[in-house]
XYZ file of C-alpha atoms in Angstrom:
628
model
C -86.283 -8.830 -26.289
C -87.037 -6.816 -23.265
C -84.673 -3.567 -22.727
C -82.794 -3.258 -19.552
C -83.483 -0.260 -17.934
C -80.672 1.872 -15.624
C -81.751 2.400 -12.233
C -81.048 5.947 -10.557
C -77.966 4.156 -8.542
C -76.411 3.025 -11.671
C -76.595 6.160 -13.352
C -75.406 8.324 -10.055
C -72.323 5.905 -10.112
C -71.403 6.499 -13.614
C -71.810 10.331 -13.024
C -70.155 10.000 -9.863
C -66.790 8.366 -11.823
C -67.229 10.484 -14.811
C -66.889 13.802 -12.312
C -63.904 11.850 -10.574
C -62.080 11.556 -13.553
C -62.598 15.009 -15.029
C -61.521 16.416 -11.642
C -58.208 13.809 -11.560
C -57.411 15.134 -14.984
C -57.739 19.046 -14.218
C -55.910 18.544 -11.037
C -53.066 16.668 -12.969
C -53.091 19.714 -15.407
C -53.049 22.202 -12.469
C -50.076 20.482 -10.949
C -48.340 20.426 -14.248
C -48.677 23.857 -14.770
C -47.494 24.688 -11.109
C -44.330 22.937 -11.858
C -43.557 24.610 -15.051
C -44.200 27.867 -13.420
C -42.086 26.948 -10.717
C -39.600 25.797 -12.887
C -39.448 28.878 -15.266
C -39.251 30.767 -11.989
C -36.201 28.701 -10.831
C -34.929 28.992 -14.602
C -35.193 33.102 -14.291
C -33.740 33.335 -11.273
C -30.750 31.505 -12.629
C -30.600 33.644 -15.486
C -30.623 36.738 -13.808
C -28.148 35.467 -11.025
C -25.890 34.413 -14.077
C -26.279 37.644 -15.846
C -25.350 39.400 -12.488
C -22.052 37.057 -12.053
C -21.018 37.902 -15.749
C -21.527 41.509 -15.282
C -19.403 41.690 -12.239
C -16.833 39.688 -13.811
C -16.638 41.484 -16.894
C -16.099 44.618 -14.745
C -13.577 42.843 -12.451
C -11.494 41.896 -15.367
C -11.760 45.315 -17.325
C -8.230 46.304 -16.998
C -9.143 49.733 -18.425
C -10.875 50.807 -15.682
C -9.426 52.508 -12.207
C -10.224 51.072 -8.957
C -12.691 53.720 -8.249
C -14.720 53.363 -11.394
C -14.944 49.865 -10.870
C -16.525 50.221 -7.280
C -18.677 52.728 -8.941
C -19.819 50.365 -11.260
C -20.169 47.277 -8.825
C -22.038 49.158 -6.179
C -25.448 48.708 -7.783
C -25.005 44.899 -7.482
C -22.713 44.355 -4.602
C -23.220 47.323 -2.553
C -20.800 47.900 0.205
C -18.843 44.388 -1.065
C -17.654 46.457 -4.349
C -14.711 47.428 -2.177
C -13.569 43.822 -2.265
C -14.550 43.183 -6.096
C -12.020 46.190 -7.141
C -9.192 44.793 -5.414
C -6.321 43.535 -7.365
C -6.688 39.897 -5.747
C -10.208 39.676 -7.231
C -9.159 37.286 -10.183
C -9.853 33.589 -10.559
C -6.548 32.720 -9.042
C -5.982 29.880 -6.254
C -3.481 29.602 -3.315
C -1.872 25.913 -3.081
C -0.753 24.848 0.295
C 0.578 21.301 1.156
C 2.304 19.020 3.370
C 3.576 15.450 2.904
C -0.236 14.119 3.387
C -2.468 16.423 1.586
C -2.413 19.305 -1.240
C -4.956 21.850 -0.971
C -6.001 24.727 -3.257
C -8.215 27.399 -2.193
C -9.873 30.098 -4.780
C -10.211 33.869 -4.391
C -13.466 33.373 -5.785
C -15.700 32.159 -2.954
C -12.450 31.688 -0.508
C -13.156 28.250 -0.429
C -11.173 25.034 -1.311
C -11.723 23.841 -4.857
C -9.006 21.064 -4.985
C -8.275 18.512 -2.378
C -5.992 15.550 -3.037
C -4.973 13.053 -0.455
C -1.115 12.380 -1.538
C 0.287 8.941 -1.686
C -2.821 7.111 -2.772
C -4.505 6.154 -6.207
C -7.695 5.637 -7.482
C -9.164 2.170 -8.294
C -5.876 0.254 -9.111
C -2.300 0.871 -7.546
C -0.165 2.036 -10.442
C -3.011 3.648 -12.170
C -1.179 7.111 -11.803
C -4.882 8.877 -10.902
C -4.417 10.246 -7.206
C -7.262 10.273 -4.817
C -8.943 13.318 -4.870
C -11.724 14.491 -2.440
C -12.302 17.706 -4.217
C -11.814 18.389 -7.716
C -13.642 19.945 -10.839
C -16.197 22.139 -8.927
C -17.514 18.830 -7.084
C -17.822 20.845 -3.652
C -18.363 24.335 -2.792
C -18.713 26.570 0.537
C -21.386 29.193 0.907
C -22.549 31.980 3.226
C -25.977 33.589 1.816
C -26.435 37.019 3.878
C -28.646 39.971 3.363
C -27.237 43.490 3.490
C -28.631 46.584 5.105
C -29.699 47.844 1.986
C -31.478 44.828 1.235
C -29.092 42.947 -1.167
C -28.823 39.067 -0.810
C -25.243 38.106 -1.725
C -23.488 34.771 -1.835
C -19.965 34.416 -0.789
C -19.470 31.633 -3.536
C -19.892 34.226 -6.072
C -17.749 37.055 -4.582
C -13.927 37.579 -4.530
C -11.831 37.240 -1.215
C -8.240 38.657 -1.011
C -5.822 36.014 -0.109
C -2.972 36.433 2.463
C -0.108 33.450 3.084
C 2.070 33.293 6.202
C 3.854 31.354 8.243
C 3.582 30.425 12.117
C 6.613 28.429 12.769
C 6.062 25.131 10.588
C 2.380 25.833 10.127
C 0.967 27.362 6.795
C -1.638 29.883 7.400
C -3.839 31.181 4.348
C -6.402 33.997 5.153
C -9.011 34.806 2.654
C -10.982 38.125 3.428
C -14.229 39.297 1.766
C -13.907 43.030 2.061
C -16.759 45.874 2.456
C -13.926 48.366 3.531
C -10.252 48.315 4.956
C -11.387 47.248 8.525
C -14.692 45.401 7.509
C -14.648 41.729 6.014
C -15.630 38.528 6.240
C -12.764 35.794 6.800
C -12.137 32.296 6.363
C -8.506 31.271 8.287
C -6.663 27.815 7.373
C -3.903 26.944 9.137
C -2.347 23.706 7.630
C 0.373 22.036 10.128
C 3.152 19.306 9.068
C 2.206 15.516 8.579
C -1.556 16.556 9.426
C -4.547 15.768 7.745
C -6.616 17.880 10.148
C -6.725 21.530 9.750
C -7.427 24.481 11.603
C -10.591 26.657 10.113
C -11.896 29.596 11.249
C -14.792 31.958 10.290
C -15.126 35.595 11.726
C -16.292 38.756 10.938
C -15.154 42.242 11.810
C -17.130 45.565 11.482
C -19.678 44.013 9.129
C -22.535 44.504 11.729
C -22.916 48.038 9.995
C -23.144 46.495 6.466
C -25.033 43.262 7.010
C -28.085 42.328 8.793
C -27.101 40.672 11.962
C -30.551 39.936 13.529
C -30.639 36.475 12.236
C -27.975 33.478 12.052
C -26.512 33.172 8.678
C -26.450 29.962 6.860
C -22.958 28.065 6.236
C -23.758 25.641 3.061
C -21.368 22.958 2.525
C -22.130 20.885 -0.404
C -19.918 18.062 -2.042
C -20.457 15.510 -4.717
C -19.049 12.384 -3.752
C -16.265 11.363 -6.445
C -15.848 7.356 -6.715
C -12.404 6.485 -5.655
C -12.342 2.381 -5.563
C -13.083 -0.415 -8.151
C -16.378 -1.597 -7.169
C -19.122 1.621 -7.330
C -21.875 -0.480 -5.768
C -19.579 -1.648 -2.543
C -18.239 1.950 -2.250
C -21.606 3.304 -2.351
C -22.686 1.084 0.183
C -20.286 2.762 2.832
C -20.838 6.075 1.568
C -22.663 8.316 4.043
C -23.269 11.393 5.961
C -22.181 10.504 9.477
C -22.366 13.324 12.479
C -22.031 14.088 16.357
C -24.551 15.725 18.322
C -25.670 16.621 21.679
C -22.272 16.143 23.536
C -21.194 12.952 22.337
C -24.091 11.101 20.745
C -23.570 10.057 17.158
C -25.776 8.981 14.276
C -26.037 8.687 10.031
C -27.905 9.235 7.207
C -29.294 6.492 5.593
C -26.849 4.666 3.183
C -29.399 3.249 0.717
C -32.489 5.658 0.467
C -32.489 7.705 -2.632
C -33.037 10.731 -0.280
C -32.488 11.236 3.224
C -32.672 14.243 5.310
C -32.397 15.339 8.890
C -32.463 18.274 11.198
C -29.813 18.171 13.941
C -29.602 20.019 17.282
C -25.967 20.790 18.884
C -24.143 19.240 16.080
C -20.365 19.124 16.721
C -19.139 17.584 13.459
C -20.478 16.461 10.261
C -18.438 13.811 7.966
C -19.193 13.233 4.323
C -17.836 9.741 4.453
C -16.738 8.137 0.866
C -15.981 4.518 2.084
C -12.281 4.524 2.718
C -11.851 8.472 2.558
C -13.847 11.181 4.328
C -13.896 14.929 4.913
C -14.931 16.133 8.123
C -16.186 19.567 9.390
C -16.035 20.028 13.228
C -16.664 22.989 15.162
C -15.957 23.749 19.067
C -19.267 25.788 19.165
C -22.428 23.543 18.644
C -24.617 24.463 15.804
C -28.337 24.738 16.227
C -30.904 23.578 13.881
C -28.434 22.002 11.327
C -29.458 20.685 8.164
C -27.957 17.658 6.588
C -28.566 15.977 3.373
C -28.025 12.544 1.417
C -28.845 12.104 -2.276
C -28.167 8.656 -3.975
C -26.872 9.255 -7.490
C -26.170 5.735 -8.525
C -29.249 4.812 -10.261
C -27.582 2.352 -12.800
C -24.086 0.968 -11.941
C -23.242 0.759 -15.694
C -23.659 4.379 -16.281
C -23.646 6.165 -13.128
C -19.851 5.661 -12.601
C -18.411 9.004 -11.824
C -20.106 9.992 -8.496
C -21.771 8.022 -5.550
C -23.834 10.569 -3.408
C -24.523 14.558 -3.340
C -23.898 15.627 0.375
C -25.289 18.699 1.659
C -25.116 20.478 5.190
C -26.759 24.037 6.138
C -25.253 25.325 9.570
C -26.686 28.213 11.038
C -23.817 30.725 12.655
C -25.166 32.817 15.096
C -23.740 36.335 15.925
C -22.542 37.140 19.088
C -21.982 41.058 19.783
C -23.247 41.465 16.339
C -20.255 39.603 15.104
C -19.185 35.702 13.837
C -16.477 34.131 15.655
C -16.324 30.096 15.095
C -13.217 27.936 15.558
C -13.558 24.862 13.457
C -11.282 21.969 11.739
C -11.344 20.460 8.652
C -10.105 16.733 7.917
C -9.479 15.515 4.497
C -7.781 11.908 4.623
C -8.326 8.143 4.955
C -11.229 6.444 6.901
C -8.363 4.769 9.026
C -9.850 3.960 12.479
C -6.291 4.581 14.005
C -5.674 7.990 12.238
C -9.143 9.112 13.250
C -9.100 8.026 16.940
C -5.684 9.756 17.539
C -7.348 12.832 17.379
C -9.298 12.363 20.451
C -12.623 13.925 19.239
C -14.960 10.766 18.984
C -14.222 10.815 15.183
C -13.735 6.696 15.741
C -17.371 6.806 15.271
C -17.317 7.854 11.645
C -16.362 4.079 11.101
C -19.066 1.843 10.831
C -17.650 -0.449 13.305
C -21.379 -1.959 14.689
C -23.116 -0.428 17.839
C -23.167 -2.243 21.421
C -21.000 -5.224 21.995
C -20.109 -5.510 17.953
C -18.766 -2.094 18.074
C -16.454 -2.940 21.687
C -15.010 -6.152 20.067
C -14.139 -4.727 17.005
C -12.233 -1.644 18.813
C -10.981 -3.231 21.839
C -10.289 -7.069 20.421
C -10.107 -7.294 16.746
C -8.425 -4.064 15.613
C -5.358 -4.135 18.063
C -5.071 -7.951 17.085
C -5.074 -7.657 13.441
C -2.767 -4.500 13.693
C -0.467 -6.439 15.801
C -0.049 -8.938 13.123
C -0.160 -6.687 10.025
C 2.671 -5.118 11.844
C 4.972 -7.633 10.611
C 3.098 -10.027 8.156
C 1.564 -9.533 4.620
C -1.987 -8.590 5.039
C -3.454 -11.836 3.210
C -1.147 -13.854 5.675
C -2.084 -11.871 8.759
C -5.943 -12.093 7.742
C -5.205 -16.187 7.586
C -3.524 -15.969 11.018
C -6.110 -13.744 12.516
C -8.672 -16.217 11.108
C -7.066 -19.238 12.739
C -6.804 -17.020 16.401
C -10.686 -16.452 16.210
C -11.462 -19.985 15.433
C -9.242 -21.299 18.038
C -10.683 -18.917 20.685
C -14.356 -19.972 19.751
C -13.275 -23.622 19.563
C -14.637 -24.551 23.314
C -17.913 -23.024 21.755
C -17.755 -25.423 18.850
C -17.114 -28.349 21.083
C -20.207 -27.656 23.370
C -22.368 -27.156 20.346
C -21.162 -30.568 18.772
C -21.183 -32.213 22.204
C -25.075 -31.139 22.799
C -25.771 -32.804 19.056
C -24.107 -35.793 20.193
C -25.856 -36.313 23.297
C -29.235 -35.571 21.724
C -28.409 -38.108 18.736
C -27.750 -40.901 21.487
C -31.123 -39.914 22.929
C -32.906 -39.907 19.412
C -33.905 -43.580 19.867
C -35.580 -43.336 23.100
C -37.575 -40.070 21.911
C -38.901 -41.913 18.666
C -40.351 -44.361 21.254
C -42.085 -41.789 23.256
C -43.684 -40.138 20.285
C -44.783 -43.416 18.866
C -46.272 -44.182 22.528
C -47.977 -40.809 22.989
C -48.233 -39.776 19.495
C -52.199 -38.789 20.115
C -51.744 -36.773 23.318
C -48.909 -34.099 22.538
C -49.117 -32.680 26.295
C -48.293 -36.014 27.427
C -45.516 -36.795 25.314
C -43.741 -33.585 25.878
C -43.793 -34.325 29.633
C -42.395 -37.632 28.825
C -39.949 -35.812 26.888
C -38.817 -33.342 29.085
C -38.620 -36.220 31.927
C -36.159 -38.270 29.692
C -34.014 -34.909 28.817
C -33.895 -34.376 32.976
C -32.981 -37.952 33.936
C -30.690 -38.385 31.271
C -28.748 -34.841 32.137
C -29.303 -33.343 28.467
C -30.263 -29.962 27.992
C -32.164 -29.318 24.682
C -31.240 -25.931 24.724
C -27.298 -26.143 24.935
C -26.729 -26.504 21.320
C -28.443 -23.020 20.675
C -26.496 -21.210 23.234
C -23.223 -21.621 21.675
C -24.666 -20.572 18.026
C -26.071 -17.390 19.769
C -22.609 -16.986 21.389
C -21.024 -16.749 18.049
C -23.485 -14.164 16.640
C -21.807 -10.835 18.311
C -18.448 -12.264 16.973
C -19.998 -13.136 13.390
C -21.354 -9.518 12.972
C -18.356 -7.972 14.392
C -16.338 -9.472 11.807
C -18.859 -8.511 9.033
C -18.533 -4.921 10.253
C -14.617 -5.006 10.609
C -13.401 -5.985 7.350
C -15.101 -3.354 5.352
C -13.823 -0.535 7.876
C -9.981 -1.837 7.661
C -8.339 0.812 5.566
C -5.253 -1.072 5.818
C -6.535 -3.532 3.135
C -6.640 -1.025 0.585
C -4.642 -2.117 -2.570
C -2.940 -4.664 -0.837
C -2.759 -7.774 -2.917
C -2.808 -11.655 -1.896
C -2.706 -14.542 -4.547
C -4.907 -13.555 -7.146
C -6.824 -10.821 -5.577
C -5.092 -7.598 -6.410
C -6.764 -5.323 -3.804
C -8.185 -6.991 -0.665
C -10.379 -3.951 -0.156
C -12.481 -4.849 -3.205
C -13.474 -7.718 -5.209
C -11.237 -10.522 -6.484
C -11.928 -10.577 -10.114
C -10.969 -13.971 -12.297
C -13.045 -13.609 -15.043
C -14.919 -10.515 -16.781
C -18.253 -11.211 -18.273
C -19.518 -9.748 -21.540
C -22.909 -9.252 -19.721
C -24.445 -7.967 -16.296
C -26.213 -10.639 -13.959
C -28.871 -8.966 -12.030
C -27.613 -8.916 -8.331
C -24.290 -10.820 -8.940
C -22.637 -8.323 -11.092
C -20.435 -8.594 -14.454
C -17.453 -10.638 -13.274
C -16.568 -13.531 -10.960
C -14.757 -13.510 -7.773
C -13.296 -16.831 -6.773
C -12.925 -16.227 -2.851
C -16.799 -16.272 -2.471
C -16.995 -19.171 -4.633
C -14.407 -20.828 -2.459
C -16.340 -19.542 0.942
C -19.604 -20.999 -0.647
C -18.094 -24.270 -1.110
C -16.877 -24.133 2.341
C -20.130 -23.429 3.823
C -21.883 -25.861 2.177
C -19.569 -28.862 3.469
C -19.860 -27.443 6.775
C -23.766 -26.993 6.839
C -23.830 -30.586 5.369
C -21.703 -31.805 8.486
C -24.067 -29.823 11.373
C -27.298 -30.128 9.211
C -26.959 -33.929 8.958
C -26.139 -34.097 12.690
C -29.172 -32.144 13.954
C -31.714 -33.866 11.616
C -30.502 -37.205 13.370
C -30.982 -35.592 16.550
C -34.160 -33.680 16.811
C -37.037 -35.411 15.845
C -39.669 -33.386 14.610
C -42.533 -32.518 17.158
C -46.297 -32.325 16.579
C -47.586 -29.086 15.465
C -44.098 -27.699 14.887
C -42.616 -26.960 11.426
C -40.217 -30.019 9.504
C -37.170 -28.641 10.544
C -35.618 -31.266 8.420
C -36.903 -29.909 5.514
C -36.126 -26.396 6.540
C -32.223 -27.147 7.222
C -32.268 -29.248 3.609
C -33.339 -25.888 1.829
C -31.073 -23.575 3.919
C -28.168 -26.387 2.940
C -28.278 -25.144 -0.935
C -29.709 -21.645 -0.336
C -27.189 -20.127 2.105
C -24.226 -20.686 -0.110
C -26.040 -19.449 -3.397
C -26.879 -16.443 -1.196
C -23.443 -16.110 -0.079
C -22.110 -16.333 -3.787
C -24.183 -13.574 -4.930
C -23.994 -11.318 -1.743
C -20.305 -11.440 -1.620
C -19.332 -11.403 -5.140
C -19.078 -7.428 -5.007
C -18.066 -7.713 -1.455
C -13.979 -7.264 -0.179
C -12.143 -10.117 -0.807
C -10.571 -9.920 2.707
C -13.890 -10.616 4.202
C -14.786 -13.550 1.627
C -11.204 -14.713 2.273
C -11.693 -14.870 5.918
C -14.820 -16.696 5.772
C -13.364 -19.183 3.355
C -10.673 -19.995 5.887
C -12.786 -19.582 8.736
C -15.535 -22.558 7.616
C -12.568 -24.580 6.432
C -10.853 -24.271 9.819
C -14.429 -25.118 11.415
C -15.018 -28.091 9.502
C -11.368 -29.335 10.595
C -12.107 -28.771 13.997
C -15.603 -30.828 13.909
C -13.695 -33.915 12.464
C -11.220 -33.690 15.047
C -14.067 -33.457 17.716
C -16.153 -36.279 16.121
C -13.344 -38.695 15.333
C -10.815 -38.253 18.348
C -12.695 -36.313 21.276
C -16.207 -37.071 21.342
C -16.888 -40.839 22.092
C -20.669 -41.446 21.240
C -20.618 -45.086 23.133
C -18.844 -42.963 26.528
C -21.671 -40.436 25.859
C -24.264 -43.335 26.065
C -22.831 -44.938 28.848
C -22.910 -41.744 30.692
C -26.693 -41.005 29.987
C -27.657 -44.145 30.981
C -25.618 -43.890 34.443
C -27.265 -40.308 34.890
C -31.070 -42.368 34.429
C -30.392 -44.285 37.553
C -29.489 -41.359 39.764
C -31.907 -39.107 41.283
C -30.888 -36.057 39.945
C -32.983 -32.654 41.043
C -34.613 -31.112 38.510
C -33.501 -27.244 37.759
C -35.804 -24.063 38.198
C -36.456 -24.153 34.679
C -37.090 -27.951 34.270
C -39.516 -27.265 37.477
C -41.361 -24.470 35.694
C -42.113 -26.339 32.734
C -43.105 -29.570 34.439
C -45.611 -27.350 36.265
C -46.954 -25.607 33.102
C -47.663 -28.904 31.548
C -49.311 -30.259 34.534
C -51.748 -27.433 34.744
C -52.275 -27.485 31.029
C -53.003 -31.096 31.509
C -55.359 -30.517 34.411
C -57.347 -27.767 32.423
C -57.696 -30.316 29.335
C -59.351 -33.130 31.759
C -61.437 -30.346 33.226
C -62.609 -29.607 29.964
C -63.636 -33.039 28.874
């Protein structure tokens, strides 16, 4: 047998592949070494910082040393700020302020809020006894990192502020000062007013231009790891995101679904860490240049990741003016309630995902006032039912127009079928004759589409409306204990992908209602609209959608707010009733047929659209003959 010899090209190919594999192997090893070195460096830095922190804490808590000895011992680590660490207030104490709506605790260490409770609201289930807390157990921090003139890098979150509690009329005032001397300090000032979720917050310095490097802005880092507060973590996480205002009134948000999303924003005037139905918002009167915002999704497995939803971070550069900082700000901790946020007249209603353009307009000026009026004297479940009836009543003329168009097309079907048979081999001629028939009969084939298009803004606005209605939270109706969450009637011992581990009843009822609604409309459309040559068979598509749409709704809405599912169930049921009334008592197909026949005897001028279509068809026909 003759041996096969490898040619030069084959050998070269093998060598090239081997070389590539070796390069990839070494490259991966190099990257792994770099990553390990970076991790080791980070761990070493954290270890050093931890050791410094422990050393400072040891000196601060040493009751045997005098203040002067403490200052001397701490100067090596803190420089001029050893003065603050040696004060009697340098302890891990907190100062509590509260009003009827919120309870806040501010720590000496770091000078920031370490506990924020929204009074009168509970987690998950009403009666659970667990209060809604936006901040607790070190899930948030506020830090300013600065460089001193003797080249030390210090973080305010690790240093001790001196608290002072005063009153300004009915307002509670907490002043936290990080001191480098008696008249040299960084100050956080909190002012809580009665019956307000919004408080005043100020940052200023005095005399620190002699201690701190003021040649570049200081970064204010605000970080919050969002706690879960609602029954469905997947639904809550869907509406948990970073929202912000910039450039004098523009608004935007980071991605709700991405694993990680970051953005650099110019002219920032507020940033909101929105946690579905609650939110914390930091506002500034002086626009922030080059603000860096970040959102990280923490829910990888809904069965395991059940405590936190997202990790938020905002880095806000604070600029010196005449060697000092002076920023007037506000801080909001409370419900993500449209009425409350809108009352502050600071564009905070944009924190609510009410939709853009016409969708948001419908929600703000029609649906929210209408539903607010009804829920003012009716239980929320009944208010949703009445609200739905009103919406369907207002939209009933559109439903009538749509059904009337379908009835006209149904009457014309036999004649259209004749044209299809007569001109089956000449699609252009068939289309021309079909358009002539429509023109003589006074029928617009697009009339059935326009009503459906008109309903889209209402449909989408309502889809945004219900998840944004804070008033539905923990309000019960029938078997649903919370209209802002799912209405579970059965807990499953297993999890179904994309569905969940429970069965909600309102989505089942809504799916059944939409099935019968589509069955009614699909049947009429199939009867009225013959298939056009070269076009997809709409009859088959509608048959598939008849079964796919209810199943999609069943899966999609199983974890959604039961108030939204209740709306769709009532809405589709009412629409079915309206269509039955129109079909049996208002629209008479015999009268429509007689009217169409009468229209055919009249010389009705063509519309501009019909003339244009006729000209286009005639030109196409002429080109076709010319080619032949």
